[in-house]
Every structure is written in C-alpha cells, then in structure tokens.
Tab-separated table of C-alpha atoms in Angstrom:
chain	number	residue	atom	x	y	z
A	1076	UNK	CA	0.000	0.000	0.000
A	1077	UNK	CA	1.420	3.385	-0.728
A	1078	UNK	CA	2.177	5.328	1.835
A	1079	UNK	CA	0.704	8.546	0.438
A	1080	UNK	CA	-2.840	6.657	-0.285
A	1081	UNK	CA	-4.299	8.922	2.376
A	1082	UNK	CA	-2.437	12.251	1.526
A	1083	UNK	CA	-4.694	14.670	0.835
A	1084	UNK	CA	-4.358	18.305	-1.214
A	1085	UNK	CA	-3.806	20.312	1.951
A	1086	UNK	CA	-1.502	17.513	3.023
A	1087	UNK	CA	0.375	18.379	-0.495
A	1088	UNK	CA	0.145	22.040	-0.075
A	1089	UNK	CA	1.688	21.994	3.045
A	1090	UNK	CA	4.266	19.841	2.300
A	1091	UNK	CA	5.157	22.054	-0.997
A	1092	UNK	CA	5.328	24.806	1.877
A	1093	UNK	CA	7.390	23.042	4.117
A	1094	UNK	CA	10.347	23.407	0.967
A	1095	UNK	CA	10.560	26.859	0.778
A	1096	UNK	CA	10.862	26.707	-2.977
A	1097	UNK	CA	9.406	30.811	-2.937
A	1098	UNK	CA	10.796	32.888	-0.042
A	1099	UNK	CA	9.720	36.227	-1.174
A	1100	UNK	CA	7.202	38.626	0.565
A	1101	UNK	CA	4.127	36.909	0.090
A	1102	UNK	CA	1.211	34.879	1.360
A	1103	UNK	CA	0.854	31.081	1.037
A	1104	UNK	CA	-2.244	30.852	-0.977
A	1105	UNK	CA	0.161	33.376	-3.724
A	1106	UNK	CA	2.636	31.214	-2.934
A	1107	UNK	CA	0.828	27.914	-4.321
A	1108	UNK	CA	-0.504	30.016	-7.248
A	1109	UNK	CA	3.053	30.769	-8.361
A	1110	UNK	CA	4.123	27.533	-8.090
A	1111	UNK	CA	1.284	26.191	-10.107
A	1112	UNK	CA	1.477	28.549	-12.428
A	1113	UNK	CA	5.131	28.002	-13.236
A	1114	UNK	CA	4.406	23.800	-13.180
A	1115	UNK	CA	1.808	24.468	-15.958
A	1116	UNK	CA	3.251	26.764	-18.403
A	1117	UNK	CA	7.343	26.512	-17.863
A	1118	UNK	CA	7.751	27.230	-21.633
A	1119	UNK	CA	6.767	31.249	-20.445
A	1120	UNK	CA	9.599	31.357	-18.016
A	1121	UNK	CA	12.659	30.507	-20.682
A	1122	UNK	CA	14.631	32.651	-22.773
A	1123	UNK	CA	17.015	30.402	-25.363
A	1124	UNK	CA	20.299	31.500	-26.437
A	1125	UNK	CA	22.679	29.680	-28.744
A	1126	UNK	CA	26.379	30.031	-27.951
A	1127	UNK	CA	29.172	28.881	-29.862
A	1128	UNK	CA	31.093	25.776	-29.383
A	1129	UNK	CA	34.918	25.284	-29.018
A	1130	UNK	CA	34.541	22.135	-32.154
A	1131	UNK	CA	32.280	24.449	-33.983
A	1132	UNK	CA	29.100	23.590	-33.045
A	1133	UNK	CA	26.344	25.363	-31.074
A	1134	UNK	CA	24.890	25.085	-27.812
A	1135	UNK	CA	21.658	25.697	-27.004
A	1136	UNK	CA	21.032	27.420	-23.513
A	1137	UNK	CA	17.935	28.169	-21.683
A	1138	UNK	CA	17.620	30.610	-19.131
A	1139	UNK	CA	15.047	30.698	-16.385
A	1140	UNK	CA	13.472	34.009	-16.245
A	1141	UNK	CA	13.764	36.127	-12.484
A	1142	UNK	CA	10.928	34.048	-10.780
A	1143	UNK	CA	11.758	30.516	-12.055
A	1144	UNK	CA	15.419	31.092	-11.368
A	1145	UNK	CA	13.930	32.171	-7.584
A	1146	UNK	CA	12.105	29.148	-7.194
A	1147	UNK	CA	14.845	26.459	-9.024
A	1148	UNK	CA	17.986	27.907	-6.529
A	1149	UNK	CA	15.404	27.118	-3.278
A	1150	UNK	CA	15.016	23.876	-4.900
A	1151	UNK	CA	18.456	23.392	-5.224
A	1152	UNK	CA	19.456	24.557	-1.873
A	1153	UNK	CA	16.363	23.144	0.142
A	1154	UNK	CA	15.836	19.536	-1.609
A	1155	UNK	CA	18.649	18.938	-4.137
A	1156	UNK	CA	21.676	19.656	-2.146
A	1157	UNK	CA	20.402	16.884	0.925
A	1158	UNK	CA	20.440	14.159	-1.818
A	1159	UNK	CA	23.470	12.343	-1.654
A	1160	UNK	CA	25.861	11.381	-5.047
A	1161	UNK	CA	28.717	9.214	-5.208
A	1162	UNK	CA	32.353	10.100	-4.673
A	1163	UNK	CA	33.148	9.291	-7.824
A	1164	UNK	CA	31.530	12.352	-9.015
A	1165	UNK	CA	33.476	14.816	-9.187
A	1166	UNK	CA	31.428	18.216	-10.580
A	1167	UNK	CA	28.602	20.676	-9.197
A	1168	UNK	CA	28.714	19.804	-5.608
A	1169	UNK	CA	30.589	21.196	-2.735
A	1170	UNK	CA	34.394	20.426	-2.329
A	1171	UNK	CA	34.366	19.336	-6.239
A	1172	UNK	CA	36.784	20.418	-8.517
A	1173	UNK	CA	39.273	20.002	-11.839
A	1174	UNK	CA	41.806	18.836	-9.361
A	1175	UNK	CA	39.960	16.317	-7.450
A	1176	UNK	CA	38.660	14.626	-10.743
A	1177	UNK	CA	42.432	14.479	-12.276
A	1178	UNK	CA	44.405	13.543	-9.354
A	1179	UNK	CA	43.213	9.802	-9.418
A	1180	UNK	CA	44.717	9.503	-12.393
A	1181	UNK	CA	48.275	10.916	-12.345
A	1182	UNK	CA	51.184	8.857	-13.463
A	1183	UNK	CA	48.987	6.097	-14.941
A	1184	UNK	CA	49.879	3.484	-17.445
A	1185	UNK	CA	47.054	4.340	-19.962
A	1186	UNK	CA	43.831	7.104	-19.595
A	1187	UNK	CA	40.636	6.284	-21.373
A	1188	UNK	CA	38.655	9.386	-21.586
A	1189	UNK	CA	34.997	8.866	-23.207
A	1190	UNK	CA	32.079	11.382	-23.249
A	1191	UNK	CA	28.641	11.518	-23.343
A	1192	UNK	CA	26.065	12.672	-26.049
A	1193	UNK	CA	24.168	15.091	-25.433
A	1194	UNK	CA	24.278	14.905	-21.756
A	1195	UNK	CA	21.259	17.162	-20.025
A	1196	UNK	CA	19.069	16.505	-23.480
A	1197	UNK	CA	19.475	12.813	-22.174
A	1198	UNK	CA	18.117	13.102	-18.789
A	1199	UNK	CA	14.329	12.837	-18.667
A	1200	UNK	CA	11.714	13.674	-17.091
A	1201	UNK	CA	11.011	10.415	-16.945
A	1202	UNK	CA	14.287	9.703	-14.893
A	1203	UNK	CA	13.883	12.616	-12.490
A	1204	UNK	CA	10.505	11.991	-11.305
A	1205	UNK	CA	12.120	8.083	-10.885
A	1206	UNK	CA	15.675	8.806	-9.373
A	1207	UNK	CA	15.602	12.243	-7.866
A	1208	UNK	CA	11.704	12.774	-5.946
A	1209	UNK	CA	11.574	9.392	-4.237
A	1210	UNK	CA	8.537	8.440	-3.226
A	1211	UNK	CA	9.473	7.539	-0.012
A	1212	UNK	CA	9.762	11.743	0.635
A	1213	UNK	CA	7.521	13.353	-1.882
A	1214	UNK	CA	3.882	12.655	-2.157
A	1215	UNK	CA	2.710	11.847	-5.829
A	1216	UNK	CA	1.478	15.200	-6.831
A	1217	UNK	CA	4.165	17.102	-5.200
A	1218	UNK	CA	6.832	14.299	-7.638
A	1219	UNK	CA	4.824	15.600	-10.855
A	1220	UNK	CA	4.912	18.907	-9.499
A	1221	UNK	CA	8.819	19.338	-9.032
A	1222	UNK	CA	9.327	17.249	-11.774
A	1223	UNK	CA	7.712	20.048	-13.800
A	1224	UNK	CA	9.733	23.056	-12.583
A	1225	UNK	CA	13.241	21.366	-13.140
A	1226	UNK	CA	12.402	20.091	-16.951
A	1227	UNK	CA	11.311	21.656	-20.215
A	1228	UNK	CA	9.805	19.774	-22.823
A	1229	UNK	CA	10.703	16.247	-21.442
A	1230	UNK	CA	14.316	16.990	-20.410
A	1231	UNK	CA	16.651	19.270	-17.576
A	1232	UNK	CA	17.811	22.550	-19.450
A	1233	UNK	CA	21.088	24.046	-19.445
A	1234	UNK	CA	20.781	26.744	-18.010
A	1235	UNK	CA	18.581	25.761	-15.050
A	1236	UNK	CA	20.361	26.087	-11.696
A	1237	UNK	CA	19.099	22.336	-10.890
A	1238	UNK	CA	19.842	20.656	-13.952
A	1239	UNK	CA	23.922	19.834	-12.527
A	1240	UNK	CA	22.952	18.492	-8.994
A	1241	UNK	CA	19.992	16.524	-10.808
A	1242	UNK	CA	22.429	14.914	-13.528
A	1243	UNK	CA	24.678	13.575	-10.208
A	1244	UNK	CA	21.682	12.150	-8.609
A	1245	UNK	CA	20.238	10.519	-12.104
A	1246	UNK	CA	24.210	9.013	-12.968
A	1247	UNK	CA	24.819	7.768	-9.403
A	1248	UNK	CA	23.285	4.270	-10.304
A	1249	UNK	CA	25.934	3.960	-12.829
A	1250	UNK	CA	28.950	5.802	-10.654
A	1251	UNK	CA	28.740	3.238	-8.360
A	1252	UNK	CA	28.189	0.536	-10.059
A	1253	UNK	CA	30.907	1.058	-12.687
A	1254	UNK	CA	33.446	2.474	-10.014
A	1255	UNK	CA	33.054	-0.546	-7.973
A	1256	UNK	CA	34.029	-2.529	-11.085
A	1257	UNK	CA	36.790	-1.047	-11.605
A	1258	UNK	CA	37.934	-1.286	-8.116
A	1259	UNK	CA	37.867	-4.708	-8.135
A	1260	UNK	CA	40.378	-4.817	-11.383
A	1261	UNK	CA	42.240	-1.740	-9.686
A	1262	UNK	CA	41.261	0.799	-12.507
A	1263	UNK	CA	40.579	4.671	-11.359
A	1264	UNK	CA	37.548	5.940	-12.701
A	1265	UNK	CA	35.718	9.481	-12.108
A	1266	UNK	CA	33.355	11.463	-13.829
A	1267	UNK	CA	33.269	15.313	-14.218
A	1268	UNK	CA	29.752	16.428	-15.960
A	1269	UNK	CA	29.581	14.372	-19.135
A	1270	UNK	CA	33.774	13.196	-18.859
A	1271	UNK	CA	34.345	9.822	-17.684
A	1272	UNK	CA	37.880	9.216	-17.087
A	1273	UNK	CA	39.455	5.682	-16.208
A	1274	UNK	CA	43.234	5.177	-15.956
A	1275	UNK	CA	45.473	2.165	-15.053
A	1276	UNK	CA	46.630	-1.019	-17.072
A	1277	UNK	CA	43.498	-2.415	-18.587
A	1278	UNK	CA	41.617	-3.311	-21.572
A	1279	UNK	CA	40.537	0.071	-23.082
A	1280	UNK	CA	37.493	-1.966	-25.096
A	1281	UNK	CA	36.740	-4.041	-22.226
A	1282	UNK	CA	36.234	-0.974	-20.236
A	1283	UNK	CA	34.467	1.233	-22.851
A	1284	UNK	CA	32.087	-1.615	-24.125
A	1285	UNK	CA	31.073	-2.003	-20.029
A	1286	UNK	CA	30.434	1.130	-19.433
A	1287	UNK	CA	28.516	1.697	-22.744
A	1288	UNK	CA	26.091	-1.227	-22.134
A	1289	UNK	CA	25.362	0.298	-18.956
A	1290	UNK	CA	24.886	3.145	-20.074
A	1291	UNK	CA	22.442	2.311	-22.845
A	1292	UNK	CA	20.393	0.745	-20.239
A	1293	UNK	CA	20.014	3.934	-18.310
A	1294	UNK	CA	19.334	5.819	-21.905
A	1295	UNK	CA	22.670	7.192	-22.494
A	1296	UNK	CA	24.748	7.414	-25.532
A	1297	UNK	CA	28.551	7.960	-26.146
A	1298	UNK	CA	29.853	10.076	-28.037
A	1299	UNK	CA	32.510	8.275	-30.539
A	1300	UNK	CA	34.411	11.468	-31.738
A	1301	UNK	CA	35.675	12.183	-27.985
A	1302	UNK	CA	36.726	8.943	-26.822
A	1303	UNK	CA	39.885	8.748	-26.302
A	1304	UNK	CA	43.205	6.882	-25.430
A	1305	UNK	CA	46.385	8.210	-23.736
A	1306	UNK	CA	49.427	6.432	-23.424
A	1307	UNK	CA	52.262	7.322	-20.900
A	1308	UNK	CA	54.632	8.266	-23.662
A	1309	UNK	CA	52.103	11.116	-24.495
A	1310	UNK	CA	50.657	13.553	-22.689
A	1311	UNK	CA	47.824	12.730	-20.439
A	1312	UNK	CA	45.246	15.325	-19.763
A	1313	UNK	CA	41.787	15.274	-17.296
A	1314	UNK	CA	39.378	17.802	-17.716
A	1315	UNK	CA	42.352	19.982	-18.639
A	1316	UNK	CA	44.930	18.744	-16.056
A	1317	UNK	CA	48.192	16.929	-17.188
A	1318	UNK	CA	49.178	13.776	-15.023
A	1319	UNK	CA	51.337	12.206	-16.598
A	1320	UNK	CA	53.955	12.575	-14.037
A	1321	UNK	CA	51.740	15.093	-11.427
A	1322	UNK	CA	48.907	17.617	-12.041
A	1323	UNK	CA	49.558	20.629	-13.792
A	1324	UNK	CA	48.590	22.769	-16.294
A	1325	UNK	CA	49.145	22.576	-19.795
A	1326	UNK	CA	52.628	23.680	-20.838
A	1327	UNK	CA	51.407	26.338	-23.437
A	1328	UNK	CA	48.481	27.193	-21.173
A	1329	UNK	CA	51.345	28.796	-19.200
A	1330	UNK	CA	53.966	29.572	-21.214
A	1331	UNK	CA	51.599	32.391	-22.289
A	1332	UNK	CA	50.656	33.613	-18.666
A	1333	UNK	CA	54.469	33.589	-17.996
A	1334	UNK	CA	54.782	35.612	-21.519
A	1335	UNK	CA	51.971	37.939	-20.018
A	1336	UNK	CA	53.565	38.647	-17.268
A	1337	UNK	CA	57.460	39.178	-18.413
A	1338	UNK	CA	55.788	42.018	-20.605
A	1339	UNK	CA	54.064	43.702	-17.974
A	1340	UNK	CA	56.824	44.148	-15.919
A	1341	UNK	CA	58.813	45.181	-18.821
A	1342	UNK	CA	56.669	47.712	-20.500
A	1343	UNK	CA	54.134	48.277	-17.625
A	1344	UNK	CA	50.963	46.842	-17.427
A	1345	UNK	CA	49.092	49.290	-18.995
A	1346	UNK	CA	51.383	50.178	-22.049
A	1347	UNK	CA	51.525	46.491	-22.671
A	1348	UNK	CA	47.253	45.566	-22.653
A	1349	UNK	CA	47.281	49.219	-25.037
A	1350	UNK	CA	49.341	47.576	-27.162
A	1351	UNK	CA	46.906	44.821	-26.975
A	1352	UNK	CA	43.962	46.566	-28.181
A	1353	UNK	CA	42.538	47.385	-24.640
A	1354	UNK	CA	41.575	50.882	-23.349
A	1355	UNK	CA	43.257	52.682	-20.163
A	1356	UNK	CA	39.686	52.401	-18.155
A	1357	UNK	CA	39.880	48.450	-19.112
A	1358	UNK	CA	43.291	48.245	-17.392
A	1359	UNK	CA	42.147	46.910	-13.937
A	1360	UNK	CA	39.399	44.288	-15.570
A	1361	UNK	CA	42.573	43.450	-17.578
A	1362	UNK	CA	44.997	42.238	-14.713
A	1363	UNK	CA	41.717	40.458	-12.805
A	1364	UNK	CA	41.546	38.310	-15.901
A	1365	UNK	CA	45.321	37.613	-15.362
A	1366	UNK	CA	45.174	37.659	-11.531
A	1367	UNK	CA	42.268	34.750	-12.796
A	1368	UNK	CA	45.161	32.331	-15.039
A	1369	UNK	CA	47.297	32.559	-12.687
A	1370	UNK	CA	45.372	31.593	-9.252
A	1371	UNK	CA	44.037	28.826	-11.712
A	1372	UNK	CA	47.730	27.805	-12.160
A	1373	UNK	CA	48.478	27.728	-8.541
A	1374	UNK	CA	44.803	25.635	-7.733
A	1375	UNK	CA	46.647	22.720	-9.402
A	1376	UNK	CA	50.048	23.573	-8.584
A	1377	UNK	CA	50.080	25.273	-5.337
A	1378	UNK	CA	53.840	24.874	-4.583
A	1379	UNK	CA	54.492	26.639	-7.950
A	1380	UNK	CA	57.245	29.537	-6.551
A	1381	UNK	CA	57.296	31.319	-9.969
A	1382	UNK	CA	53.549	32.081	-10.410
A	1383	UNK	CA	53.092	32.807	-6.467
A	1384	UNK	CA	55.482	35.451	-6.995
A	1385	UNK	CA	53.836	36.526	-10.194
A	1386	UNK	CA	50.427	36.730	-8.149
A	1387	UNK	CA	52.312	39.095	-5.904
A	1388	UNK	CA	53.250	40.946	-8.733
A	1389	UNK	CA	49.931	41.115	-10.268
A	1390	UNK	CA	48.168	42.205	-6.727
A	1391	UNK	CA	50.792	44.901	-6.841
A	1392	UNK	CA	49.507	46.530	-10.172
A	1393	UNK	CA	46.440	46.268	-9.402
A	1394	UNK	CA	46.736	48.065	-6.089
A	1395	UNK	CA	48.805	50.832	-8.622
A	1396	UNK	CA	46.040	50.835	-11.356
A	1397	UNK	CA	43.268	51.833	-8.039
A	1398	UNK	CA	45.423	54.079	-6.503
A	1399	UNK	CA	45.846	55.811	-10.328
A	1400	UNK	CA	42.253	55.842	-10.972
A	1401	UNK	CA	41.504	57.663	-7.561
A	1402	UNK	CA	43.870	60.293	-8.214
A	1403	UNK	CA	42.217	61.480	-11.509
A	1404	UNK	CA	38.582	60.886	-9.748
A	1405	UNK	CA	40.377	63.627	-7.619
C-alpha cells in the first residue's frame, strides 16, 4: 500500500510549503498560485540563447526568467543539495573540482577518456521523477509537481540552476556501479559532468564496451568522436589537467601567462594591454583576468614559486592601477 494513499491536497500544499521553494514577501495561498502557475506553463519562463562551441558547433542554452530562477535555486538549496551522489563524481557539488577529478589519475599506465552525447538533453523527465523525488519523501502530486519546474519539454535545461545536482543524482546508479568494477580490477575511474575518465593497465574496449552497455540501459549514448586513449609516452590530460607525471597545467596554457607577465613588468601593465587593443579604463578588468590564469595555475600547482610570486606581482599593479584611478577621480 502506498504510503501517500491517504495524503490529501492540503496535506500536499503543506508539504510544498514546508520546501521553501518561494521565499519572497508573500502569502501562502500566492505562494501555491506561483508555483502552479510556473508547473503548468514553464515554456513562459525561458529565454534560449545559442552560444558557440569550441569544435564548432552550437549550444543551445535556456535561461530561467527572475521568478523561475527564484524558485529552481530554493530547490536546489532546500531539496537537491540533501540528496546524496557518489564520490566518484566529481562536478557541481561542494568540495568538487578540476583537481579532485584528475588527481586519481596521475602517473597512470594508460587514460581512457569517453564522453557523453548530449548529456542534459538525455536526462528525462522520466528519470527525475524516478531517481531524484523518491517516493518515499515526496507525495505523488508534489513528484509531478517538481518534476515540472526542473524540466522543459521532457528533459533538464542548461541553463537551469538544478539541472547539474539533478544529472549527479540521475548518474549515481551507474557511478557506483561502474566504479566498484573497476575497483575490483584496480582501474581509477571518475566522472566530471559528461567526462568519464578511467586510468590504469586495462583493456581500453573491455572498459568502454562495459560502461557503454550500462549506459544504454540507463538511456545514455557515447559520443565516438571524444573517446579517447592516452598512453604514458604522451601527454595525459583530465578535464584539462596533465598527469602524466603530477597535475599541472598545460605547458602552453602557461607559457603564455608567464609571456603575459614578463611584458608587464617590462613595459608596464598598462602600455603592454594598449598595445593589446585594450583601453586605459579596461586596465584593472585586464589584470583580474590575469590575476584569474594565474590563481588557476596555482589551484593545481600550489607549490608553484614562480607564479606565487607573479600573483604578488599582479596584486601589486592592481593596487597601482586603483590608486591611479583615484587620483584622476580627484
């Protein structure tokens, strides 16, 4: 017998209550309304945008208009968060990073990288009424109800501020199940979004046709044109992380922040982002953005001596360019 058998509508509306999915200056009954309202017509509360790929292609991103974005962050941070995903994951939840995911995998014999297609299109709303809204917590009306404000038309959007913790929920089935596999043939594997990594001495097809079945199962596909196998003699990379030998960044990535910074101190920062293109009243966005490469330098390589002092360096002319920019406010 279900447990919810006797759960009436006021049992429902005060349960939807008891989330505080809307926590803005209003009264309950408004509160339902809204709710409702967004459940029945979420096709009035996205904007689409297409944005350019790195291969070429285009992504398609939806954005949740003021009130929908309101309500999916209280979801999020009320109901979402509490669920738990598996360690394996290593993407949109607290303590997760680039780092964490590649650091498994340093100084391994071979890295098998494959990808999913399509990722967020993929996950249903089939699959989130069944994986995320047990019905051991939500009543069914309250299910169909959340269900509805974390989908649009049959799928999570990018662009939603659930749609990462839900895909962690939905693939824990298949972290754990294919993690413990490969524990038990002493393979690493972690997965960062759509990036599944595994690393070790193994059988790359063994590995991808096991995770592929299992995937198909769960209504997943891989993408062919990003799987792909790295050998120790070349250079291993996770989720932009070399590890061959220990994690670092890519040797051009900062080669060019090292070239950024030799010409700053040598010409001054601002003559050298003028000669860039960049305007005197862009100067101090200009050294954030470096101030950015570099702390992302030292996140994987924290010991590095040379960019620590370059941060110092960069703090320095930044300080400068705020001290310049209140004298001639002056």
């Amino acid at each position: 017998m279900s447990i919810w058998k006797y759960c009436t509508t006021e049992h429902c509306v005060a349960f939807l209550l008891s989330l505080n999915l809307i926590t803005l200056d209003m009264s309950d009954r408004k509160k339902i309304q809204c709710l409702y309202a967004l459940s029945r017509h979420p096709g009035r509360h996205y904007q689409t945008f297409i944005i350019p790929k790195r291969n070429g292609g285009r992504r398609t991103i939806l954005a949740p208009d003021p009130l929908m974005k309101h309500v999916q962050r209280n979801l999020l941070k009320h109901v979402l968060a509490g669920i738990p995903v598996s360690a394996y994951a290593t993407a949109y939840h607290r303590g997760a990073d680039i780092v964490k995911n590649a650091l498994p995998h340093v100084g391994q014999k071979k890295v098998l990288k494959l990808d999913l297609e399509d990722f967020f299109g993929s996950i249903t709303s089939a699959m989130v009424y069944k994986h995320v809204f047990s019905p051991l917590v939500f009543p069914p009306a309250v299910r169909t109800l959340l269900v509805t404000l974390c989908c649009y038309e049959g799928s999570i959007p990018q662009g939603a501020s659930t749609s990462a913790a839900i895909s962690n929920i939905v693939m824990r089935p298949f972290d754990e199940h294919m993690g413990q596999w490969c524990a038990e043939r002493t393979i690493q594997y972690t997965r960062y979004c759509d990036d599944m990594t595994f690393s070790g001495d193994f059988d790359e097809k063994q590995v991808k046709n096991k995770a592929e079945n299992f995937l198909r199962v769960l209504g997943f596909t891989l993408n062919p044109d990003k799987t792909t196998l790295l050998k120790a003699h070349q250079r291993q990379t996770v989720t932009g992380v070399v590890v061959n030998q220990k994690p670092q960044t890519d040797r051009d990535y900062r080669k060019k922040v090292r070239q950024e910074v030799y010409y700053c101190r040598k010409f001054g920062a601002q003559s050298h982002f003028e000669r860039l293109g960049y305007k005197e009243s862009e100067l101090i966005g200009c050294l954030h953005s470096l101030l950015g490469k570099i702390n992302h330098i030292l996140h994987i390589s924290p010991q590095d001596e040379e960019f620590r002092q370059a941060k110092a360096l960069v703090y320095g002319w930044i300080d400068e360019a705020y001290a310049g920019k209140q004298e001639k406010n002056e």
